[in-house]
């Protein structure tokens, strides 16, 4: 049976781009494989993708995580917009009916956190069979002028606002890894204490917190809702399709168990 509730999937920048590169480079084979897997899913979905080498290098060079720089905002936004166009193009090549929704056009932040996002267009797109594609971006900020907004913040925000309970962040590791490099099956706010020493930022140029940023965003969601979410390896064949179809893969970020 096809679930009518949409799924939210983030495609990490470390999977769809060469995040170690100094300039924006798409991992074309991975993007096309993922786009095909997405096209085989029969339900509704929202896709959010990361900025990878299209956004983090510019954001870092212009210090956008520390200060307002209008030129940096434009260059970074134009770069992630180019990536969004490539992602949407790949999805539509396989018949997905993807539409880019650039966060800078519909979001206002306050001190780096989403204050408001216009969602009526996204709701209508879902209703009419389109797949909205959002992405990490620079957006206007009431206190800072502008800020870097990670897809990792957008995903739980959309889940809460749209009442969606199935969401996952697909990155380039088999979930959250422990000190021996093994994937941790489940993290809850209580268990986080045992793992937090092994969860770090990204191995590449990154201004949004790497794996630690992801876990923190999803833990916050698990504390303020009863939603369980997933961090999994979207770089492995079939994982995107398996996740979209309801399989539990990678690391589950769950609310504390009630006794
Ligand atoms: N304990 C850990 N388990 C897994 N990855 C970790 C851990 N600690 C640090 N990392 C790093 O975090 C990275 C994932 O974060 P990153 O933000 O680079 O991914 P992404 O979401 O794919 O990229 P983007 O932010 O561009 O979308 C991993 O590739 C790894 O280098
Ligand atoms: C670097 C920019 C502009 C956005 C970062 O988004 P993320 O890659 O989803 O963390």
PDB file of N, CA and C in Angstrom, residues 125-229:
ATOM      1  N   UNK A 125       2.088  21.991  -4.001  1.00  0.00           N
ATOM      2  CA  UNK A 125       2.920  21.144  -4.885  1.00  0.00           C
ATOM      3  C   UNK A 125       2.723  19.674  -4.521  1.00  0.00           C
ATOM      4  N   UNK A 126       2.757  19.393  -3.219  1.00  0.00           N
ATOM      5  CA  UNK A 126       2.574  17.998  -2.776  1.00  0.00           C
ATOM      6  C   UNK A 126       1.204  17.475  -3.200  1.00  0.00           C
ATOM      7  N   UNK A 127       0.208  18.325  -3.000  1.00  0.00           N
ATOM      8  CA  UNK A 127      -1.168  17.930  -3.346  1.00  0.00           C
ATOM      9  C   UNK A 127      -1.288  17.584  -4.830  1.00  0.00           C
ATOM     10  N   UNK A 128      -0.582  18.357  -5.659  1.00  0.00           N
ATOM     11  CA  UNK A 128      -0.720  18.200  -7.116  1.00  0.00           C
ATOM     12  C   UNK A 128       0.330  17.270  -7.729  1.00  0.00           C
ATOM     13  N   UNK A 129       1.084  16.560  -6.886  1.00  0.00           N
ATOM     14  CA  UNK A 129       1.993  15.537  -7.412  1.00  0.00           C
ATOM     15  C   UNK A 129       3.386  16.010  -7.778  1.00  0.00           C
ATOM     16  N   UNK A 130       3.727  17.248  -7.383  1.00  0.00           N
ATOM     17  CA  UNK A 130       5.102  17.701  -7.610  1.00  0.00           C
ATOM     18  C   UNK A 130       5.981  17.307  -6.418  1.00  0.00           C
ATOM     19  N   UNK A 131       7.283  17.304  -6.649  1.00  0.00           N
ATOM     20  CA  UNK A 131       8.234  17.048  -5.565  1.00  0.00           C
ATOM     21  C   UNK A 131       9.031  18.329  -5.318  1.00  0.00           C
ATOM     22  N   UNK A 132       8.707  19.041  -4.225  1.00  0.00           N
ATOM     23  CA  UNK A 132       9.483  20.250  -3.920  1.00  0.00           C
ATOM     24  C   UNK A 132      10.926  19.876  -3.569  1.00  0.00           C
ATOM     25  N   UNK A 133      11.868  20.635  -4.111  1.00  0.00           N
ATOM     26  CA  UNK A 133      13.286  20.384  -3.816  1.00  0.00           C
ATOM     27  C   UNK A 133      13.873  21.643  -3.174  1.00  0.00           C
ATOM     28  N   UNK A 134      14.127  21.559  -1.869  1.00  0.00           N
ATOM     29  CA  UNK A 134      14.761  22.684  -1.159  1.00  0.00           C
ATOM     30  C   UNK A 134      16.235  22.345  -0.966  1.00  0.00           C
ATOM     31  N   UNK A 135      16.974  23.276  -0.398  1.00  0.00           N
ATOM     32  CA  UNK A 135      18.412  23.018  -0.249  1.00  0.00           C
ATOM     33  C   UNK A 135      19.013  23.944   0.800  1.00  0.00           C
ATOM     34  N   UNK A 136      20.196  23.581   1.286  1.00  0.00           N
ATOM     35  CA  UNK A 136      20.931  24.487   2.152  1.00  0.00           C
ATOM     36  C   UNK A 136      21.195  25.769   1.372  1.00  0.00           C
ATOM     37  N   UNK A 137      21.067  26.930   2.052  1.00  0.00           N
ATOM     38  CA  UNK A 137      21.110  28.206   1.333  1.00  0.00           C
ATOM     39  C   UNK A 137      21.599  29.300   2.290  1.00  0.00           C
ATOM     40  N   UNK A 138      21.762  30.491   1.783  1.00  0.00           N
ATOM     41  CA  UNK A 138      21.903  31.665   2.646  1.00  0.00           C
ATOM     42  C   UNK A 138      20.542  32.341   2.629  1.00  0.00           C
ATOM     43  N   UNK A 139      20.069  32.805   3.775  1.00  0.00           N
ATOM     44  CA  UNK A 139      18.740  33.444   3.826  1.00  0.00           C
ATOM     45  C   UNK A 139      18.826  34.721   4.665  1.00  0.00           C
ATOM     46  N   UNK A 140      17.830  35.561   4.527  1.00  0.00           N
ATOM     47  CA  UNK A 140      17.825  36.803   5.304  1.00  0.00           C
ATOM     48  C   UNK A 140      17.578  36.479   6.774  1.00  0.00           C
ATOM     49  N   UNK A 141      18.223  37.282   7.640  1.00  0.00           N
ATOM     50  CA  UNK A 141      18.151  37.029   9.081  1.00  0.00           C
ATOM     51  C   UNK A 141      17.837  38.354   9.786  1.00  0.00           C
ATOM     52  N   UNK A 142      16.831  38.336  10.654  1.00  0.00           N
ATOM     53  CA  UNK A 142      16.365  39.563  11.312  1.00  0.00           C
ATOM     54  C   UNK A 142      17.444  40.212  12.184  1.00  0.00           C
ATOM     55  N   UNK A 143      18.353  39.409  12.724  1.00  0.00           N
ATOM     56  CA  UNK A 143      19.401  39.954  13.593  1.00  0.00           C
ATOM     57  C   UNK A 143      20.742  40.092  12.864  1.00  0.00           C
ATOM     58  N   UNK A 144      21.037  39.111  11.992  1.00  0.00           N
ATOM     59  CA  UNK A 144      22.386  39.029  11.426  1.00  0.00           C
ATOM     60  C   UNK A 144      22.519  39.610  10.020  1.00  0.00           C
ATOM     61  N   UNK A 145      21.411  40.027   9.447  1.00  0.00           N
ATOM     62  CA  UNK A 145      21.446  40.461   8.039  1.00  0.00           C
ATOM     63  C   UNK A 145      21.157  39.275   7.143  1.00  0.00           C
ATOM     64  N   UNK A 146      22.055  38.316   7.191  1.00  0.00           N
ATOM     65  CA  UNK A 146      21.837  37.043   6.472  1.00  0.00           C
ATOM     66  C   UNK A 146      22.539  35.955   7.274  1.00  0.00           C
ATOM     67  N   UNK A 147      22.144  34.703   7.038  1.00  0.00           N
ATOM     68  CA  UNK A 147      22.809  33.593   7.733  1.00  0.00           C
ATOM     69  C   UNK A 147      22.857  32.387   6.810  1.00  0.00           C
ATOM     70  N   UNK A 148      23.689  31.431   7.177  1.00  0.00           N
ATOM     71  CA  UNK A 148      23.750  30.164   6.442  1.00  0.00           C
ATOM     72  C   UNK A 148      22.694  29.246   7.040  1.00  0.00           C
ATOM     73  N   UNK A 149      21.797  28.761   6.202  1.00  0.00           N
ATOM     74  CA  UNK A 149      20.745  27.856   6.675  1.00  0.00           C
ATOM     75  C   UNK A 149      21.021  26.469   6.111  1.00  0.00           C
ATOM     76  N   UNK A 150      21.258  25.523   7.018  1.00  0.00           N
ATOM     77  CA  UNK A 150      21.550  24.146   6.591  1.00  0.00           C
ATOM     78  C   UNK A 150      20.272  23.394   6.229  1.00  0.00           C
ATOM     79  N   UNK A 151      20.399  22.505   5.264  1.00  0.00           N
ATOM     80  CA  UNK A 151      19.296  21.585   4.974  1.00  0.00           C
ATOM     81  C   UNK A 151      18.962  20.750   6.205  1.00  0.00           C
ATOM     82  N   UNK A 152      19.945  20.556   7.085  1.00  0.00           N
ATOM     83  CA  UNK A 152      19.719  19.762   8.307  1.00  0.00           C
ATOM     84  C   UNK A 152      18.739  20.457   9.254  1.00  0.00           C
ATOM     85  N   UNK A 153      18.644  21.781   9.161  1.00  0.00           N
ATOM     86  CA  UNK A 153      17.642  22.503   9.963  1.00  0.00           C
ATOM     87  C   UNK A 153      16.292  22.525   9.224  1.00  0.00           C
ATOM     88  N   UNK A 154      16.355  22.615   7.900  1.00  0.00           N
ATOM     89  CA  UNK A 154      15.114  22.689   7.111  1.00  0.00           C
ATOM     90  C   UNK A 154      14.289  21.405   7.261  1.00  0.00           C
ATOM     91  N   UNK A 155      14.968  20.250   7.256  1.00  0.00           N
ATOM     92  CA  UNK A 155      14.241  18.960   7.282  1.00  0.00           C
ATOM     93  C   UNK A 155      13.350  18.824   8.526  1.00  0.00           C
ATOM     94  N   UNK A 156      13.891  18.954   9.749  1.00  0.00           N
ATOM     95  CA  UNK A 156      13.000  18.838  10.916  1.00  0.00           C
ATOM     96  C   UNK A 156      11.969  19.959  11.002  1.00  0.00           C
ATOM     97  N   UNK A 157      12.332  21.151  10.511  1.00  0.00           N
ATOM     98  CA  UNK A 157      11.364  22.257  10.521  1.00  0.00           C
ATOM     99  C   UNK A 157      10.146  21.885   9.671  1.00  0.00           C
ATOM    100  N   UNK A 158      10.400  21.390   8.467  1.00  0.00           N
ATOM    101  CA  UNK A 158       9.284  21.014   7.578  1.00  0.00           C
ATOM    102  C   UNK A 158       8.466  19.884   8.195  1.00  0.00           C
ATOM    103  N   UNK A 159       9.158  18.929   8.814  1.00  0.00           N
ATOM    104  CA  UNK A 159       8.444  17.795   9.419  1.00  0.00           C
ATOM    105  C   UNK A 159       7.444  18.305  10.457  1.00  0.00           C
ATOM    106  N   UNK A 160       7.922  19.202  11.315  1.00  0.00           N
ATOM    107  CA  UNK A 160       7.040  19.725  12.376  1.00  0.00           C
ATOM    108  C   UNK A 160       5.899  20.536  11.810  1.00  0.00           C
ATOM    109  N   UNK A 161       6.230  21.441  10.889  1.00  0.00           N
ATOM    110  CA  UNK A 161       5.209  22.361  10.362  1.00  0.00           C
ATOM    111  C   UNK A 161       4.185  21.646   9.497  1.00  0.00           C
ATOM    112  N   UNK A 162       4.617  20.599   8.788  1.00  0.00           N
ATOM    113  CA  UNK A 162       3.699  19.918   7.867  1.00  0.00           C
ATOM    114  C   UNK A 162       3.145  18.621   8.462  1.00  0.00           C
ATOM    115  N   UNK A 163       3.542  18.306   9.701  1.00  0.00           N
ATOM    116  CA  UNK A 163       3.031  17.105  10.359  1.00  0.00           C
ATOM    117  C   UNK A 163       3.488  15.821   9.671  1.00  0.00           C
ATOM    118  N   UNK A 164       4.742  15.824   9.223  1.00  0.00           N
ATOM    119  CA  UNK A 164       5.296  14.642   8.540  1.00  0.00           C
ATOM    120  C   UNK A 164       6.170  13.869   9.528  1.00  0.00           C
ATOM    121  N   UNK A 165       6.007  12.538   9.570  1.00  0.00           N
ATOM    122  CA  UNK A 165       6.715  11.769  10.601  1.00  0.00           C
ATOM    123  C   UNK A 165       7.825  10.871  10.056  1.00  0.00           C
ATOM    124  N   UNK A 166       7.986  10.828   8.740  1.00  0.00           N
ATOM    125  CA  UNK A 166       9.081  10.005   8.198  1.00  0.00           C
ATOM    126  C   UNK A 166      10.113  10.904   7.531  1.00  0.00           C
ATOM    127  N   UNK A 167      11.290  10.970   8.122  1.00  0.00           N
ATOM    128  CA  UNK A 167      12.327  11.848   7.580  1.00  0.00           C
ATOM    129  C   UNK A 167      13.706  11.247   7.779  1.00  0.00           C
ATOM    130  N   UNK A 168      14.597  11.550   6.851  1.00  0.00           N
ATOM    131  CA  UNK A 168      15.941  11.006   6.962  1.00  0.00           C
ATOM    132  C   UNK A 168      16.973  11.897   6.310  1.00  0.00           C
ATOM    133  N   UNK A 169      18.165  11.883   6.907  1.00  0.00           N
ATOM    134  CA  UNK A 169      19.297  12.617   6.345  1.00  0.00           C
ATOM    135  C   UNK A 169      20.260  11.601   5.739  1.00  0.00           C
ATOM    136  N   UNK A 170      20.384  11.618   4.434  1.00  0.00           N
ATOM    137  CA  UNK A 170      21.291  10.692   3.756  1.00  0.00           C
ATOM    138  C   UNK A 170      22.638  11.347   3.570  1.00  0.00           C
ATOM    139  N   UNK A 171      23.670  10.757   4.192  1.00  0.00           N
ATOM    140  CA  UNK A 171      25.006  11.326   4.072  1.00  0.00           C
ATOM    141  C   UNK A 171      25.962  10.257   3.539  1.00  0.00           C
ATOM    142  N   UNK A 172      27.275  10.444   3.765  1.00  0.00           N
ATOM    143  CA  UNK A 172      28.224   9.533   3.130  1.00  0.00           C
ATOM    144  C   UNK A 172      28.772   8.464   4.074  1.00  0.00           C
ATOM    145  N   UNK A 173      28.227   8.363   5.286  1.00  0.00           N
ATOM    146  CA  UNK A 173      28.665   7.324   6.237  1.00  0.00           C
ATOM    147  C   UNK A 173      27.465   6.436   6.546  1.00  0.00           C
ATOM    148  N   UNK A 174      27.762   5.257   7.120  1.00  0.00           N
ATOM    149  CA  UNK A 174      26.672   4.319   7.423  1.00  0.00           C
ATOM    150  C   UNK A 174      25.894   4.743   8.668  1.00  0.00           C
ATOM    151  N   UNK A 175      25.605   6.001   8.807  1.00  0.00           N
ATOM    152  CA  UNK A 175      24.902   6.511   9.991  1.00  0.00           C
ATOM    153  C   UNK A 175      25.892   7.224  10.873  1.00  0.00           C
ATOM    154  N   UNK A 176      25.567   7.304  12.177  1.00  0.00           N
ATOM    155  CA  UNK A 176      26.482   7.914  13.143  1.00  0.00           C
ATOM    156  C   UNK A 176      27.432   6.811  13.597  1.00  0.00           C
ATOM    157  N   UNK A 177      28.734   7.051  13.460  1.00  0.00           N
ATOM    158  CA  UNK A 177      29.720   6.012  13.776  1.00  0.00           C
ATOM    159  C   UNK A 177      30.249   6.170  15.196  1.00  0.00           C
ATOM    160  N   UNK A 178      30.505   5.016  15.838  1.00  0.00           N
ATOM    161  CA  UNK A 178      31.063   5.059  17.201  1.00  0.00           C
ATOM    162  C   UNK A 178      32.588   5.124  17.135  1.00  0.00           C
ATOM    163  N   UNK A 179      33.246   4.957  18.268  1.00  0.00           N
ATOM    164  CA  UNK A 179      34.713   5.143  18.293  1.00  0.00           C
ATOM    165  C   UNK A 179      35.448   4.091  17.465  1.00  0.00           C
ATOM    166  N   UNK A 180      34.780   2.940  17.195  1.00  0.00           N
ATOM    167  CA  UNK A 180      35.399   1.900  16.371  1.00  0.00           C
ATOM    168  C   UNK A 180      34.962   1.995  14.904  1.00  0.00           C
ATOM    169  N   UNK A 181      34.251   3.048  14.583  1.00  0.00           N
ATOM    170  CA  UNK A 181      33.811   3.221  13.195  1.00  0.00           C
ATOM    171  C   UNK A 181      32.589   2.385  12.844  1.00  0.00           C
ATOM    172  N   UNK A 182      31.906   1.855  13.888  1.00  0.00           N
ATOM    173  CA  UNK A 182      30.693   1.061  13.628  1.00  0.00           C
ATOM    174  C   UNK A 182      29.455   1.936  13.789  1.00  0.00           C
ATOM    175  N   UNK A 183      28.454   1.662  12.948  1.00  0.00           N
ATOM    176  CA  UNK A 183      27.245   2.482  12.983  1.00  0.00           C
ATOM    177  C   UNK A 183      26.446   2.222  14.267  1.00  0.00           C
ATOM    178  N   UNK A 184      26.062   3.303  14.937  1.00  0.00           N
ATOM    179  CA  UNK A 184      25.269   3.196  16.169  1.00  0.00           C
ATOM    180  C   UNK A 184      23.797   3.003  15.768  1.00  0.00           C
ATOM    181  N   UNK A 185      23.125   1.948  16.263  1.00  0.00           N
ATOM    182  CA  UNK A 185      21.743   1.714  15.817  1.00  0.00           C
ATOM    183  C   UNK A 185      20.761   2.807  16.237  1.00  0.00           C
ATOM    184  N   UNK A 186      20.916   3.307  17.472  1.00  0.00           N
ATOM    185  CA  UNK A 186      19.926   4.284  17.955  1.00  0.00           C
ATOM    186  C   UNK A 186      20.559   5.308  18.892  1.00  0.00           C
ATOM    187  N   UNK A 187      20.183   6.567  18.718  1.00  0.00           N
ATOM    188  CA  UNK A 187      20.582   7.607  19.681  1.00  0.00           C
ATOM    189  C   UNK A 187      19.308   8.275  20.175  1.00  0.00           C
ATOM    190  N   UNK A 188      19.185   8.388  21.490  1.00  0.00           N
ATOM    191  CA  UNK A 188      18.074   9.133  22.098  1.00  0.00           C
ATOM    192  C   UNK A 188      18.718  10.298  22.861  1.00  0.00           C
ATOM    193  N   UNK A 189      17.945  11.292  23.283  1.00  0.00           N
ATOM    194  CA  UNK A 189      18.561  12.389  24.040  1.00  0.00           C
ATOM    195  C   UNK A 189      19.366  11.860  25.243  1.00  0.00           C
ATOM    196  N   UNK A 190      18.832  10.806  25.897  1.00  0.00           N
ATOM    197  CA  UNK A 190      19.528  10.244  27.059  1.00  0.00           C
ATOM    198  C   UNK A 190      20.851   9.570  26.662  1.00  0.00           C
ATOM    199  N   UNK A 191      20.791   8.791  25.566  1.00  0.00           N
ATOM    200  CA  UNK A 191      21.996   8.046  25.135  1.00  0.00           C
ATOM    201  C   UNK A 191      23.056   8.954  24.511  1.00  0.00           C
ATOM    202  N   UNK A 192      22.666  10.162  24.100  1.00  0.00           N
ATOM    203  CA  UNK A 192      23.574  11.069  23.401  1.00  0.00           C
ATOM    204  C   UNK A 192      24.857  11.302  24.213  1.00  0.00           C
ATOM    205  N   UNK A 193      24.706  11.370  25.529  1.00  0.00           N
ATOM    206  CA  UNK A 193      25.856  11.589  26.412  1.00  0.00           C
ATOM    207  C   UNK A 193      26.964  10.569  26.151  1.00  0.00           C
ATOM    208  N   UNK A 194      26.572   9.296  25.867  1.00  0.00           N
ATOM    209  CA  UNK A 194      27.574   8.235  25.658  1.00  0.00           C
ATOM    210  C   UNK A 194      28.315   8.376  24.344  1.00  0.00           C
ATOM    211  N   UNK A 195      27.704   9.074  23.396  1.00  0.00           N
ATOM    212  CA  UNK A 195      28.285   9.107  22.049  1.00  0.00           C
ATOM    213  C   UNK A 195      28.885  10.445  21.658  1.00  0.00           C
ATOM    214  N   UNK A 196      28.507  11.497  22.372  1.00  0.00           N
ATOM    215  CA  UNK A 196      28.798  12.838  21.834  1.00  0.00           C
ATOM    216  C   UNK A 196      30.292  13.099  21.601  1.00  0.00           C
ATOM    217  N   UNK A 197      31.149  12.368  22.306  1.00  0.00           N
ATOM    218  CA  UNK A 197      32.601  12.580  22.128  1.00  0.00           C
ATOM    219  C   UNK A 197      33.085  12.086  20.768  1.00  0.00           C
ATOM    220  N   UNK A 198      32.326  11.178  20.143  1.00  0.00           N
ATOM    221  CA  UNK A 198      32.766  10.625  18.852  1.00  0.00           C
ATOM    222  C   UNK A 198      32.098  11.322  17.677  1.00  0.00           C
ATOM    223  N   UNK A 199      31.165  12.216  17.964  1.00  0.00           N
ATOM    224  CA  UNK A 199      30.430  12.847  16.864  1.00  0.00           C
ATOM    225  C   UNK A 199      31.017  14.238  16.649  1.00  0.00           C
ATOM    226  N   UNK A 200      31.515  14.439  15.437  1.00  0.00           N
ATOM    227  CA  UNK A 200      32.252  15.679  15.184  1.00  0.00           C
ATOM    228  C   UNK A 200      31.693  16.414  13.980  1.00  0.00           C
ATOM    229  N   UNK A 201      32.433  17.446  13.588  1.00  0.00           N
ATOM    230  CA  UNK A 201      32.084  18.191  12.384  1.00  0.00           C
ATOM    231  C   UNK A 201      32.425  17.372  11.142  1.00  0.00           C
ATOM    232  N   UNK A 202      32.356  18.025   9.993  1.00  0.00           N
ATOM    233  CA  UNK A 202      32.628  17.352   8.732  1.00  0.00           C
ATOM    234  C   UNK A 202      34.137  17.210   8.509  1.00  0.00           C
ATOM    235  N   UNK A 203      34.533  16.186   7.747  1.00  0.00           N
ATOM    236  CA  UNK A 203      35.933  16.029   7.382  1.00  0.00           C
ATOM    237  C   UNK A 203      36.332  17.015   6.277  1.00  0.00           C
ATOM    238  N   UNK A 204      35.332  17.626   5.587  1.00  0.00           N
ATOM    239  CA  UNK A 204      35.613  18.567   4.502  1.00  0.00           C
ATOM    240  C   UNK A 204      35.291  19.993   4.954  1.00  0.00           C
ATOM    241  N   UNK A 205      35.516  20.957   4.045  1.00  0.00           N
ATOM    242  CA  UNK A 205      35.163  22.346   4.373  1.00  0.00           C
ATOM    243  C   UNK A 205      33.669  22.404   4.643  1.00  0.00           C
ATOM    244  N   UNK A 206      33.289  22.974   5.799  1.00  0.00           N
ATOM    245  CA  UNK A 206      31.877  22.909   6.205  1.00  0.00           C
ATOM    246  C   UNK A 206      31.604  23.997   7.235  1.00  0.00           C
ATOM    247  N   UNK A 207      30.442  24.682   7.081  1.00  0.00           N
ATOM    248  CA  UNK A 207      30.113  25.734   8.052  1.00  0.00           C
ATOM    249  C   UNK A 207      28.842  25.399   8.848  1.00  0.00           C
ATOM    250  N   UNK A 208      28.320  24.180   8.702  1.00  0.00           N
ATOM    251  CA  UNK A 208      27.041  23.889   9.375  1.00  0.00           C
ATOM    252  C   UNK A 208      27.095  22.694  10.343  1.00  0.00           C
ATOM    253  N   UNK A 209      28.306  22.340  10.773  1.00  0.00           N
ATOM    254  CA  UNK A 209      28.372  21.418  11.914  1.00  0.00           C
ATOM    255  C   UNK A 209      28.554  19.947  11.601  1.00  0.00           C
ATOM    256  N   UNK A 210      28.599  19.553  10.335  1.00  0.00           N
ATOM    257  CA  UNK A 210      28.848  18.147  10.002  1.00  0.00           C
ATOM    258  C   UNK A 210      27.891  17.204  10.705  1.00  0.00           C
ATOM    259  N   UNK A 211      28.421  16.053  11.127  1.00  0.00           N
ATOM    260  CA  UNK A 211      27.540  15.036  11.736  1.00  0.00           C
ATOM    261  C   UNK A 211      26.950  15.517  13.062  1.00  0.00           C
ATOM    262  N   UNK A 212      27.745  16.271  13.820  1.00  0.00           N
ATOM    263  CA  UNK A 212      27.239  16.765  15.103  1.00  0.00           C
ATOM    264  C   UNK A 212      26.025  17.670  14.888  1.00  0.00           C
ATOM    265  N   UNK A 213      26.104  18.519  13.875  1.00  0.00           N
ATOM    266  CA  UNK A 213      24.976  19.403  13.556  1.00  0.00           C
ATOM    267  C   UNK A 213      23.722  18.603  13.243  1.00  0.00           C
ATOM    268  N   UNK A 214      23.871  17.537  12.472  1.00  0.00           N
ATOM    269  CA  UNK A 214      22.704  16.700  12.112  1.00  0.00           C
ATOM    270  C   UNK A 214      22.076  16.072  13.344  1.00  0.00           C
ATOM    271  N   UNK A 215      22.935  15.457  14.166  1.00  0.00           N
ATOM    272  CA  UNK A 215      22.415  14.754  15.348  1.00  0.00           C
ATOM    273  C   UNK A 215      21.703  15.751  16.275  1.00  0.00           C
ATOM    274  N   UNK A 216      22.292  16.931  16.436  1.00  0.00           N
ATOM    275  CA  UNK A 216      21.673  17.924  17.324  1.00  0.00           C
ATOM    276  C   UNK A 216      20.306  18.370  16.813  1.00  0.00           C
ATOM    277  N   UNK A 217      20.207  18.599  15.491  1.00  0.00           N
ATOM    278  CA  UNK A 217      18.904  19.012  14.917  1.00  0.00           C
ATOM    279  C   UNK A 217      17.857  17.922  15.141  1.00  0.00           C
ATOM    280  N   UNK A 218      18.237  16.673  14.905  1.00  0.00           N
ATOM    281  CA  UNK A 218      17.243  15.590  14.985  1.00  0.00           C
ATOM    282  C   UNK A 218      16.916  15.255  16.444  1.00  0.00           C
ATOM    283  N   UNK A 219      17.894  15.417  17.336  1.00  0.00           N
ATOM    284  CA  UNK A 219      17.602  15.190  18.761  1.00  0.00           C
ATOM    285  C   UNK A 219      16.597  16.223  19.263  1.00  0.00           C
ATOM    286  N   UNK A 220      16.780  17.461  18.804  1.00  0.00           N
ATOM    287  CA  UNK A 220      15.864  18.533  19.206  1.00  0.00           C
ATOM    288  C   UNK A 220      14.443  18.183  18.768  1.00  0.00           C
ATOM    289  N   UNK A 221      14.326  17.656  17.540  1.00  0.00           N
ATOM    290  CA  UNK A 221      13.006  17.252  17.033  1.00  0.00           C
ATOM    291  C   UNK A 221      12.434  16.131  17.894  1.00  0.00           C
ATOM    292  N   UNK A 222      13.278  15.183  18.276  1.00  0.00           N
ATOM    293  CA  UNK A 222      12.791  14.040  19.068  1.00  0.00           C
ATOM    294  C   UNK A 222      12.349  14.483  20.467  1.00  0.00           C
ATOM    295  N   UNK A 223      12.901  15.613  20.930  1.00  0.00           N
ATOM    296  CA  UNK A 223      12.513  16.111  22.263  1.00  0.00           C
ATOM    297  C   UNK A 223      11.199  16.871  22.212  1.00  0.00           C
ATOM    298  N   UNK A 224      10.928  17.511  21.078  1.00  0.00           N
ATOM    299  CA  UNK A 224       9.748  18.377  21.000  1.00  0.00           C
ATOM    300  C   UNK A 224       8.603  17.719  20.220  1.00  0.00           C
ATOM    301  N   UNK A 225       8.795  16.451  19.815  1.00  0.00           N
ATOM    302  CA  UNK A 225       7.727  15.722  19.114  1.00  0.00           C
ATOM    303  C   UNK A 225       7.991  14.242  19.397  1.00  0.00           C
ATOM    304  N   UNK A 226       7.153  13.378  18.903  1.00  0.00           N
ATOM    305  CA  UNK A 226       7.441  11.952  19.132  1.00  0.00           C
ATOM    306  C   UNK A 226       8.053  11.341  17.876  1.00  0.00           C
ATOM    307  N   UNK A 227       8.708  12.172  17.087  1.00  0.00           N
ATOM    308  CA  UNK A 227       9.182  11.713  15.772  1.00  0.00           C
ATOM    309  C   UNK A 227      10.553  11.033  15.855  1.00  0.00           C
ATOM    310  N   UNK A 228      10.644   9.876  15.199  1.00  0.00           N
ATOM    311  CA  UNK A 228      11.921   9.185  15.029  1.00  0.00           C
ATOM    312  C   UNK A 228      12.432   9.494  13.628  1.00  0.00           C
ATOM    313  N   UNK A 229      13.711   9.831  13.512  1.00  0.00           N
ATOM    314  CA  UNK A 229      14.257  10.137  12.188  1.00  0.00           C
ATOM    315  C   UNK A 229      15.528   9.313  11.977  1.00  0.00           C
TER     316      UNK A 229
END
